[in-house]
Structure formats: C-alpha cells, structure tokens
C-alpha cells in the first residue's frame, strides 16, 4: 500500500511553462519534505513543511502543505531546463522514518 | 550544511560474494541512519533503520540476514549485502538524521552506491 500518492509520475514540458506536482495521502504527517534527485545521486532536500496550510517559496518553487497535513503540492513557475530531475515528496512518520511518494520525473525542454 | 558520504560510489561483484557499503556523517553526529534501496525509475524504499549501539530495525519484507547493518559509531553505519545475487543489483542510499536548527528532524542523504551483481 502506497501511503503517499504522487502525481503526475512523468511530466515533459517546454521551458517557460508552469507546473504543479501533487502529493496526497489518507494519513496525517507531522511534516512533509520535498526532495530533488538527479541520476546517480542522492536526493537533495528542497523544503520541509510542518504547519497545516503553510506555504513556502524557494525562488520559482512554491510549496504548500494542506490544512489537514495530509497533502502537499509543489508549483514551479517558468520552468527551466535546469529544473529537470526526479522530484520526491516524503512524509515523516513515527521514529523519524520517511515514507516516499512514487516520484515525479520532470523533463523541461529548451 | 550536513554532509553524508558513501563508499564506494559503485561496485561490481560476482554472484555469491558479499559487499560492504559505508555511510558516514562528516560534520555531525547521527544517532540514527537509514538505508534505502532504489530501482531504476522508481522511488526510494526504506530497508532499515540503524541506531547507534543497538540492532537495526528492518522493514517488512527485508531479510535481516541478507542485509547486515552495523552502526558502530555516531558517524558510521555499514550495510553488508551477503551472498549477493543479480536481483540485489540496485542503487543503495543512506541517510543520517540530524536535529535541525528549526527543531524538527531532518534527514540528509548520501550520494548513493550503485551495486551491480554479475
């Protein structure tokens, strides 16, 4: 059973377009993290959201945590080829365990 | 920032041999480290939680006798894949937990180890 449903799993867009990635669960998480991973490397933490309804911005990336702390979204404005990569959401469970979504493979074409 | 290293970055071995992968937290102490496995085009799957000075806790479906974990110090955890077989070929990633300045736990990931079993 996948506790975190991430969508879409694949996304190919043109440079300059906007996109949103969704991460949904029926479970409540104490916090939720977003990572970006490039091929052959480990995931790199982008942001941690903790409070329900919280919105965090990181340059062209906007992260939102749902009011009930069950879902989150990542919105990228004016995507660039450098944004290409695997985006992963992960919810924090008891004992410090991270439960990962399936990931979103983003390709931004110039 | 918190840095986690892994060694080796890639390894090729023959079927039936054992392979040890090291995970080190370079600039902080980590009482807890986690080991993940990632197959191509897939997400990370947690294999086990490694606690310094105690036995590792394995996720359901992960064979503890096959994937031996030793967390001997606050900066080092090792994963040994015993009697490796081709189906064990994967990307193995560790993470170390650090209590961030914001007050909640953050995990920092190593660069991963690509294991290929022939």
PDB file of C-alpha atoms in Angstrom:
ATOM      1  CA  UNK A   1       0.000   0.000   0.000  1.00  0.00           C
ATOM      2  CA  UNK A   2       1.461   3.327  -1.131  1.00  0.00           C
ATOM      3  CA  UNK A   3       0.902   5.789   1.712  1.00  0.00           C
ATOM      4  CA  UNK A   4       1.840   8.778  -0.398  1.00  0.00           C
ATOM      5  CA  UNK A   5       0.383   9.117  -3.869  1.00  0.00           C
ATOM      6  CA  UNK A   6       2.382  11.432  -6.038  1.00  0.00           C
ATOM      7  CA  UNK A   7       1.176  12.728  -9.381  1.00  0.00           C
ATOM      8  CA  UNK A   8       1.911  13.013 -12.155  1.00  0.00           C
ATOM      9  CA  UNK A   9       4.650  10.414 -12.339  1.00  0.00           C
ATOM     10  CA  UNK A  10       6.028  11.803 -15.580  1.00  0.00           C
ATOM     11  CA  UNK A  11       5.914  15.345 -16.893  1.00  0.00           C
ATOM     12  CA  UNK A  12       7.512  16.759 -20.024  1.00  0.00           C
ATOM     13  CA  UNK A  13       7.102  20.459 -20.652  1.00  0.00           C
ATOM     14  CA  UNK A  14       8.659  23.342 -22.546  1.00  0.00           C
ATOM     15  CA  UNK A  15      10.869  25.936 -20.948  1.00  0.00           C
ATOM     16  CA  UNK A  16       8.826  28.779 -19.504  1.00  0.00           C
ATOM     17  CA  UNK A  17       5.753  26.727 -18.664  1.00  0.00           C
ATOM     18  CA  UNK A  18       4.331  26.352 -15.174  1.00  0.00           C
ATOM     19  CA  UNK A  19       3.657  23.010 -13.482  1.00  0.00           C
ATOM     20  CA  UNK A  20       2.266  21.561 -10.283  1.00  0.00           C
ATOM     21  CA  UNK A  21       3.115  18.257  -8.642  1.00  0.00           C
ATOM     22  CA  UNK A  22       0.740  16.778  -6.094  1.00  0.00           C
ATOM     23  CA  UNK A  23       1.367  14.549  -3.109  1.00  0.00           C
ATOM     24  CA  UNK A  24      -1.688  13.057  -1.416  1.00  0.00           C
ATOM     25  CA  UNK A  25      -2.288  10.718   1.481  1.00  0.00           C
ATOM     26  CA  UNK A  26      -5.061   9.495   3.722  1.00  0.00           C
ATOM     27  CA  UNK A  27      -2.621   9.688   6.627  1.00  0.00           C
ATOM     28  CA  UNK A  28      -1.589  12.719   8.646  1.00  0.00           C
ATOM     29  CA  UNK A  29       2.092  13.551   8.720  1.00  0.00           C
ATOM     30  CA  UNK A  30       3.901  15.619  11.319  1.00  0.00           C
ATOM     31  CA  UNK A  31       5.887  17.139   8.487  1.00  0.00           C
ATOM     32  CA  UNK A  32       6.403  16.648   4.798  1.00  0.00           C
ATOM     33  CA  UNK A  33       9.540  17.137   2.780  1.00  0.00           C
ATOM     34  CA  UNK A  34      10.257  17.684  -0.883  1.00  0.00           C
ATOM     35  CA  UNK A  35      13.445  16.424  -2.493  1.00  0.00           C
ATOM     36  CA  UNK A  36      15.040  16.684  -5.909  1.00  0.00           C
ATOM     37  CA  UNK A  37      17.213  13.865  -7.188  1.00  0.00           C
ATOM     38  CA  UNK A  38      19.446  13.746 -10.234  1.00  0.00           C
ATOM     39  CA  UNK A  39      20.509  10.452 -11.874  1.00  0.00           C
ATOM     40  CA  UNK A  40      23.185   8.604  -9.928  1.00  0.00           C
ATOM     41  CA  UNK A  41      22.973  10.925  -6.943  1.00  0.00           C
ATOM     42  CA  UNK A  42      21.184  11.008  -3.610  1.00  0.00           C
ATOM     43  CA  UNK A  43      18.107  13.155  -3.015  1.00  0.00           C
ATOM     44  CA  UNK A  44      18.669  16.765  -2.017  1.00  0.00           C
ATOM     45  CA  UNK A  45      16.254  18.375   0.410  1.00  0.00           C
ATOM     46  CA  UNK A  46      14.365  21.336  -1.025  1.00  0.00           C
ATOM     47  CA  UNK A  47      11.991  22.206   1.781  1.00  0.00           C
ATOM     48  CA  UNK A  48      10.247  20.928   4.893  1.00  0.00           C
ATOM     49  CA  UNK A  49       6.678  21.970   5.647  1.00  0.00           C
ATOM     50  CA  UNK A  50       5.349  21.479   9.141  1.00  0.00           C
ATOM     51  CA  UNK A  51       2.254  23.564   9.768  1.00  0.00           C
ATOM     52  CA  UNK A  52      -1.095  22.866   8.111  1.00  0.00           C
ATOM     53  CA  UNK A  53      -1.783  25.484   5.452  1.00  0.00           C
ATOM     54  CA  UNK A  54       1.846  26.511   5.344  1.00  0.00           C
ATOM     55  CA  UNK A  55       3.239  27.988   2.131  1.00  0.00           C
ATOM     56  CA  UNK A  56       6.955  28.219   1.470  1.00  0.00           C
ATOM     57  CA  UNK A  57       8.694  29.767  -1.503  1.00  0.00           C
ATOM     58  CA  UNK A  58      12.107  28.920  -2.842  1.00  0.00           C
ATOM     59  CA  UNK A  59      12.794  31.187  -5.815  1.00  0.00           C
ATOM     60  CA  UNK A  60      10.456  29.883  -8.551  1.00  0.00           C
ATOM     61  CA  UNK A  61       9.263  26.948  -6.415  1.00  0.00           C
ATOM     62  CA  UNK A  62       6.211  27.245  -4.166  1.00  0.00           C
ATOM     63  CA  UNK A  63       5.402  24.515  -1.676  1.00  0.00           C
ATOM     64  CA  UNK A  64       2.099  24.165   0.119  1.00  0.00           C
ATOM     65  CA  UNK A  65       1.056  21.893   2.975  1.00  0.00           C
ATOM     66  CA  UNK A  66      -2.625  21.045   3.203  1.00  0.00           C
ATOM     67  CA  UNK A  67      -4.660  22.298   6.147  1.00  0.00           C
ATOM     68  CA  UNK A  68      -5.141  18.738   7.396  1.00  0.00           C
ATOM     69  CA  UNK A  69      -1.445  17.872   6.862  1.00  0.00           C
ATOM     70  CA  UNK A  70      -2.366  15.019   4.543  1.00  0.00           C
ATOM     71  CA  UNK A  71      -1.347  16.525   1.226  1.00  0.00           C
ATOM     72  CA  UNK A  72       1.120  18.881  -0.341  1.00  0.00           C
ATOM     73  CA  UNK A  73       1.889  20.477  -3.665  1.00  0.00           C
ATOM     74  CA  UNK A  74       4.922  21.812  -5.465  1.00  0.00           C
ATOM     75  CA  UNK A  75       4.411  24.520  -8.058  1.00  0.00           C
ATOM     76  CA  UNK A  76       7.197  25.612 -10.380  1.00  0.00           C
ATOM     77  CA  UNK A  77       6.829  28.878 -12.238  1.00  0.00           C
ATOM     78  CA  UNK A  78       8.537  29.450 -15.583  1.00  0.00           C
ATOM     79  CA  UNK A  79      10.328  26.106 -15.582  1.00  0.00           C
ATOM     80  CA  UNK A  80      13.888  25.962 -16.868  1.00  0.00           C
ATOM     81  CA  UNK A  81      15.917  23.035 -18.252  1.00  0.00           C
ATOM     82  CA  UNK A  82      17.917  23.081 -15.015  1.00  0.00           C
ATOM     83  CA  UNK A  83      14.760  22.076 -13.151  1.00  0.00           C
ATOM     84  CA  UNK A  84      14.861  18.676 -14.858  1.00  0.00           C
ATOM     85  CA  UNK A  85      15.066  15.843 -12.369  1.00  0.00           C
ATOM     86  CA  UNK A  86      13.149  13.485 -10.114  1.00  0.00           C
ATOM     87  CA  UNK A  87      11.030  15.260  -7.518  1.00  0.00           C
ATOM     88  CA  UNK A  88      10.101  13.273  -4.427  1.00  0.00           C
ATOM     89  CA  UNK A  89       7.749  14.053  -1.592  1.00  0.00           C
ATOM     90  CA  UNK A  90       8.261  12.289   1.706  1.00  0.00           C
ATOM     91  CA  UNK A  91       6.176  12.252   4.836  1.00  0.00           C
ATOM     92  CA  UNK A  92       7.694  11.929   8.282  1.00  0.00           C
ATOM     93  CA  UNK A  93       6.343   9.076  10.348  1.00  0.00           C
ATOM     94  CA  UNK A  94       6.976   7.835  13.851  1.00  0.00           C
ATOM     95  CA  UNK A  95      10.573   7.022  14.638  1.00  0.00           C
ATOM     96  CA  UNK A  96      11.862   9.505  12.129  1.00  0.00           C
ATOM     97  CA  UNK A  97      11.025   7.294   9.171  1.00  0.00           C
ATOM     98  CA  UNK A  98      10.438   8.964   5.841  1.00  0.00           C
ATOM     99  CA  UNK A  99       7.808   7.479   3.563  1.00  0.00           C
ATOM    100  CA  UNK A 100       8.383   8.481  -0.045  1.00  0.00           C
ATOM    101  CA  UNK A 101       5.924   9.046  -2.829  1.00  0.00           C
ATOM    102  CA  UNK A 102       6.465   7.396  -6.214  1.00  0.00           C
ATOM    103  CA  UNK A 103       8.302  10.444  -7.527  1.00  0.00           C
ATOM    104  CA  UNK A 104       7.698  12.775 -10.468  1.00  0.00           C
ATOM    105  CA  UNK A 105      10.139  12.615 -13.370  1.00  0.00           C
ATOM    106  CA  UNK A 106      10.251  16.154 -14.767  1.00  0.00           C
ATOM    107  CA  UNK A 107      11.786  16.980 -18.122  1.00  0.00           C
ATOM    108  CA  UNK A 108      11.987  20.615 -19.186  1.00  0.00           C
ATOM    109  CA  UNK A 109      12.897  21.056 -22.830  1.00  0.00           C
ATOM    110  CA  UNK A 110      14.596  24.220 -24.060  1.00  0.00           C
TER     111      UNK A 110
ATOM    112  CA  UNK B   1      25.271  22.099   5.791  1.00  0.00           C
ATOM    113  CA  UNK B   2      25.180  18.496   6.901  1.00  0.00           C
ATOM    114  CA  UNK B   3      27.194  16.203   4.651  1.00  0.00           C
ATOM    115  CA  UNK B   4      26.803  12.464   4.310  1.00  0.00           C
ATOM    116  CA  UNK B   5      29.224  10.370   2.306  1.00  0.00           C
ATOM    117  CA  UNK B   6      29.004   6.826   0.981  1.00  0.00           C
ATOM    118  CA  UNK B   7      31.712   4.463  -0.075  1.00  0.00           C
ATOM    119  CA  UNK B   8      32.077   3.004  -2.575  1.00  0.00           C
ATOM    120  CA  UNK B   9      30.094   5.037  -5.078  1.00  0.00           C
ATOM    121  CA  UNK B  10      29.783   1.994  -7.300  1.00  0.00           C
ATOM    122  CA  UNK B  11      30.738  -1.665  -7.055  1.00  0.00           C
ATOM    123  CA  UNK B  12      30.545  -4.670  -9.336  1.00  0.00           C
ATOM    124  CA  UNK B  13      30.768  -8.103  -7.791  1.00  0.00           C
ATOM    125  CA  UNK B  14      30.248 -11.739  -8.657  1.00  0.00           C
ATOM    126  CA  UNK B  15      27.174 -13.614  -7.578  1.00  0.00           C
ATOM    127  CA  UNK B  16      27.631 -15.231  -4.164  1.00  0.00           C
ATOM    128  CA  UNK B  17      30.082 -12.690  -2.791  1.00  0.00           C
ATOM    129  CA  UNK B  18      29.437 -10.137  -0.047  1.00  0.00           C
ATOM    130  CA  UNK B  19      29.680  -6.390  -0.426  1.00  0.00           C
ATOM    131  CA  UNK B  20      30.040  -3.779   2.306  1.00  0.00           C
ATOM    132  CA  UNK B  21      28.798  -0.223   1.850  1.00  0.00           C
ATOM    133  CA  UNK B  22      29.795   2.541   4.277  1.00  0.00           C
ATOM    134  CA  UNK B  23      27.752   5.580   5.221  1.00  0.00           C
ATOM    135  CA  UNK B  24      29.399   8.431   7.118  1.00  0.00           C
ATOM    136  CA  UNK B  25      28.098  11.684   8.530  1.00  0.00           C
ATOM    137  CA  UNK B  26      31.013  14.048   8.026  1.00  0.00           C
ATOM    138  CA  UNK B  27      30.198  17.091  10.102  1.00  0.00           C
ATOM    139  CA  UNK B  28      27.594  15.965  12.570  1.00  0.00           C
ATOM    140  CA  UNK B  29      26.768  13.034  14.786  1.00  0.00           C
ATOM    141  CA  UNK B  30      23.900  10.845  13.752  1.00  0.00           C
ATOM    142  CA  UNK B  31      22.327   8.549  16.295  1.00  0.00           C
ATOM    143  CA  UNK B  32      20.058   7.242  13.580  1.00  0.00           C
ATOM    144  CA  UNK B  33      20.824   6.370   9.998  1.00  0.00           C
ATOM    145  CA  UNK B  34      18.500   4.911   7.400  1.00  0.00           C
ATOM    146  CA  UNK B  35      19.166   2.625   4.458  1.00  0.00           C
ATOM    147  CA  UNK B  36      17.123   2.800   1.277  1.00  0.00           C
ATOM    148  CA  UNK B  37      17.076   0.902  -1.985  1.00  0.00           C
ATOM    149  CA  UNK B  38      16.071   2.454  -5.261  1.00  0.00           C
ATOM    150  CA  UNK B  39      15.428   0.640  -8.522  1.00  0.00           C
ATOM    151  CA  UNK B  40      15.638   2.485 -11.863  1.00  0.00           C
ATOM    152  CA  UNK B  41      12.842   4.983 -12.434  1.00  0.00           C
ATOM    153  CA  UNK B  42      11.399   4.205  -9.022  1.00  0.00           C
ATOM    154  CA  UNK B  43      11.245   5.923  -5.665  1.00  0.00           C
ATOM    155  CA  UNK B  44      13.227   5.175  -2.520  1.00  0.00           C
ATOM    156  CA  UNK B  45      12.143   2.226  -0.438  1.00  0.00           C
ATOM    157  CA  UNK B  46      13.178   2.180   3.201  1.00  0.00           C
ATOM    158  CA  UNK B  47      15.038  -1.013   4.077  1.00  0.00           C
ATOM    159  CA  UNK B  48      16.053  -0.499   7.687  1.00  0.00           C
ATOM    160  CA  UNK B  49      16.664   1.953  10.475  1.00  0.00           C
ATOM    161  CA  UNK B  50      20.126   1.848  12.002  1.00  0.00           C
ATOM    162  CA  UNK B  51      20.572   3.030  15.562  1.00  0.00           C
ATOM    163  CA  UNK B  52      23.997   3.578  17.091  1.00  0.00           C
ATOM    164  CA  UNK B  53      24.824   0.893  19.590  1.00  0.00           C
ATOM    165  CA  UNK B  54      21.748  -1.247  19.012  1.00  0.00           C
ATOM    166  CA  UNK B  55      20.300  -3.635  16.498  1.00  0.00           C
ATOM    167  CA  UNK B  56      18.852  -2.314  13.295  1.00  0.00           C
ATOM    168  CA  UNK B  57      15.119  -2.329  12.696  1.00  0.00           C
ATOM    169  CA  UNK B  58      14.152  -3.831   9.354  1.00  0.00           C
ATOM    170  CA  UNK B  59      11.118  -3.020   7.264  1.00  0.00           C
ATOM    171  CA  UNK B  60       8.680  -5.764   6.385  1.00  0.00           C
ATOM    172  CA  UNK B  61       9.987  -7.970   3.611  1.00  0.00           C
ATOM    173  CA  UNK B  62      13.657  -7.086   4.088  1.00  0.00           C
ATOM    174  CA  UNK B  63      15.822 -10.054   5.093  1.00  0.00           C
ATOM    175  CA  UNK B  64      17.970  -9.085   8.057  1.00  0.00           C
ATOM    176  CA  UNK B  65      20.356 -11.993   7.499  1.00  0.00           C
ATOM    177  CA  UNK B  66      20.974 -10.877   3.950  1.00  0.00           C
ATOM    178  CA  UNK B  67      21.352  -7.177   4.614  1.00  0.00           C
ATOM    179  CA  UNK B  68      23.560  -6.862   7.680  1.00  0.00           C
ATOM    180  CA  UNK B  69      23.664  -3.444   9.265  1.00  0.00           C
ATOM    181  CA  UNK B  70      26.219  -2.252  11.797  1.00  0.00           C
ATOM    182  CA  UNK B  71      26.088   1.201  13.368  1.00  0.00           C
ATOM    183  CA  UNK B  72      29.304   1.141  15.362  1.00  0.00           C
ATOM    184  CA  UNK B  73      29.731   4.850  15.957  1.00  0.00           C
ATOM    185  CA  UNK B  74      27.807   8.110  15.783  1.00  0.00           C
ATOM    186  CA  UNK B  75      29.253   8.844  12.363  1.00  0.00           C
ATOM    187  CA  UNK B  76      29.379   5.458  10.648  1.00  0.00           C
ATOM    188  CA  UNK B  77      26.879   2.842   9.586  1.00  0.00           C
ATOM    189  CA  UNK B  78      27.631  -0.056   7.266  1.00  0.00           C
ATOM    190  CA  UNK B  79      25.366  -2.207   5.109  1.00  0.00           C
ATOM    191  CA  UNK B  80      26.690  -5.590   4.032  1.00  0.00           C
ATOM    192  CA  UNK B  81      24.877  -7.399   1.262  1.00  0.00           C
ATOM    193  CA  UNK B  82      25.671 -11.056   1.896  1.00  0.00           C
ATOM    194  CA  UNK B  83      25.728 -13.695  -0.823  1.00  0.00           C
ATOM    195  CA  UNK B  84      24.711 -11.148  -3.387  1.00  0.00           C
ATOM    196  CA  UNK B  85      22.643 -12.183  -6.399  1.00  0.00           C
ATOM    197  CA  UNK B  86      21.754 -10.301  -9.583  1.00  0.00           C
ATOM    198  CA  UNK B  87      18.367  -9.322  -8.153  1.00  0.00           C
ATOM    199  CA  UNK B  88      20.211  -7.403  -5.425  1.00  0.00           C
ATOM    200  CA  UNK B  89      21.589  -5.049  -8.062  1.00  0.00           C
ATOM    201  CA  UNK B  90      20.256  -1.636  -7.171  1.00  0.00           C
ATOM    202  CA  UNK B  91      21.091   1.867  -6.013  1.00  0.00           C
ATOM    203  CA  UNK B  92      21.579   1.866  -2.247  1.00  0.00           C
ATOM    204  CA  UNK B  93      21.239   5.178  -0.445  1.00  0.00           C
ATOM    205  CA  UNK B  94      21.777   6.015   3.202  1.00  0.00           C
ATOM    206  CA  UNK B  95      20.605   8.999   5.172  1.00  0.00           C
ATOM    207  CA  UNK B  96      21.553  10.394   8.536  1.00  0.00           C
ATOM    208  CA  UNK B  97      19.179  12.156  10.866  1.00  0.00           C
ATOM    209  CA  UNK B  98      20.178  15.494  12.307  1.00  0.00           C
ATOM    210  CA  UNK B  99      18.147  17.610  14.648  1.00  0.00           C
ATOM    211  CA  UNK B 100      17.997  20.763  12.575  1.00  0.00           C
ATOM    212  CA  UNK B 101      18.163  24.277  13.914  1.00  0.00           C
ATOM    213  CA  UNK B 102      14.450  24.595  13.259  1.00  0.00           C
ATOM    214  CA  UNK B 103      13.860  21.968  15.901  1.00  0.00           C
ATOM    215  CA  UNK B 104      12.494  19.130  13.818  1.00  0.00           C
ATOM    216  CA  UNK B 105      14.270  16.147  12.432  1.00  0.00           C
ATOM    217  CA  UNK B 106      15.867  16.418   9.038  1.00  0.00           C
ATOM    218  CA  UNK B 107      17.470  13.621   7.078  1.00  0.00           C
ATOM    219  CA  UNK B 108      20.473  14.215   4.884  1.00  0.00           C
ATOM    220  CA  UNK B 109      21.173  11.754   2.147  1.00  0.00           C
ATOM    221  CA  UNK B 110      24.373  10.247   0.896  1.00  0.00           C
ATOM    222  CA  UNK B 111      25.222  10.204  -2.816  1.00  0.00           C
ATOM    223  CA  UNK B 112      24.282   6.548  -3.153  1.00  0.00           C
ATOM    224  CA  UNK B 113      26.119   3.356  -4.092  1.00  0.00           C
ATOM    225  CA  UNK B 114      25.398   1.586  -7.353  1.00  0.00           C
ATOM    226  CA  UNK B 115      25.674  -2.189  -6.841  1.00  0.00           C
ATOM    227  CA  UNK B 116      25.828  -4.471  -9.840  1.00  0.00           C
ATOM    228  CA  UNK B 117      25.912  -8.209  -9.231  1.00  0.00           C
ATOM    229  CA  UNK B 118      27.015 -10.295 -12.176  1.00  0.00           C
TER     230      UNK B 118
END
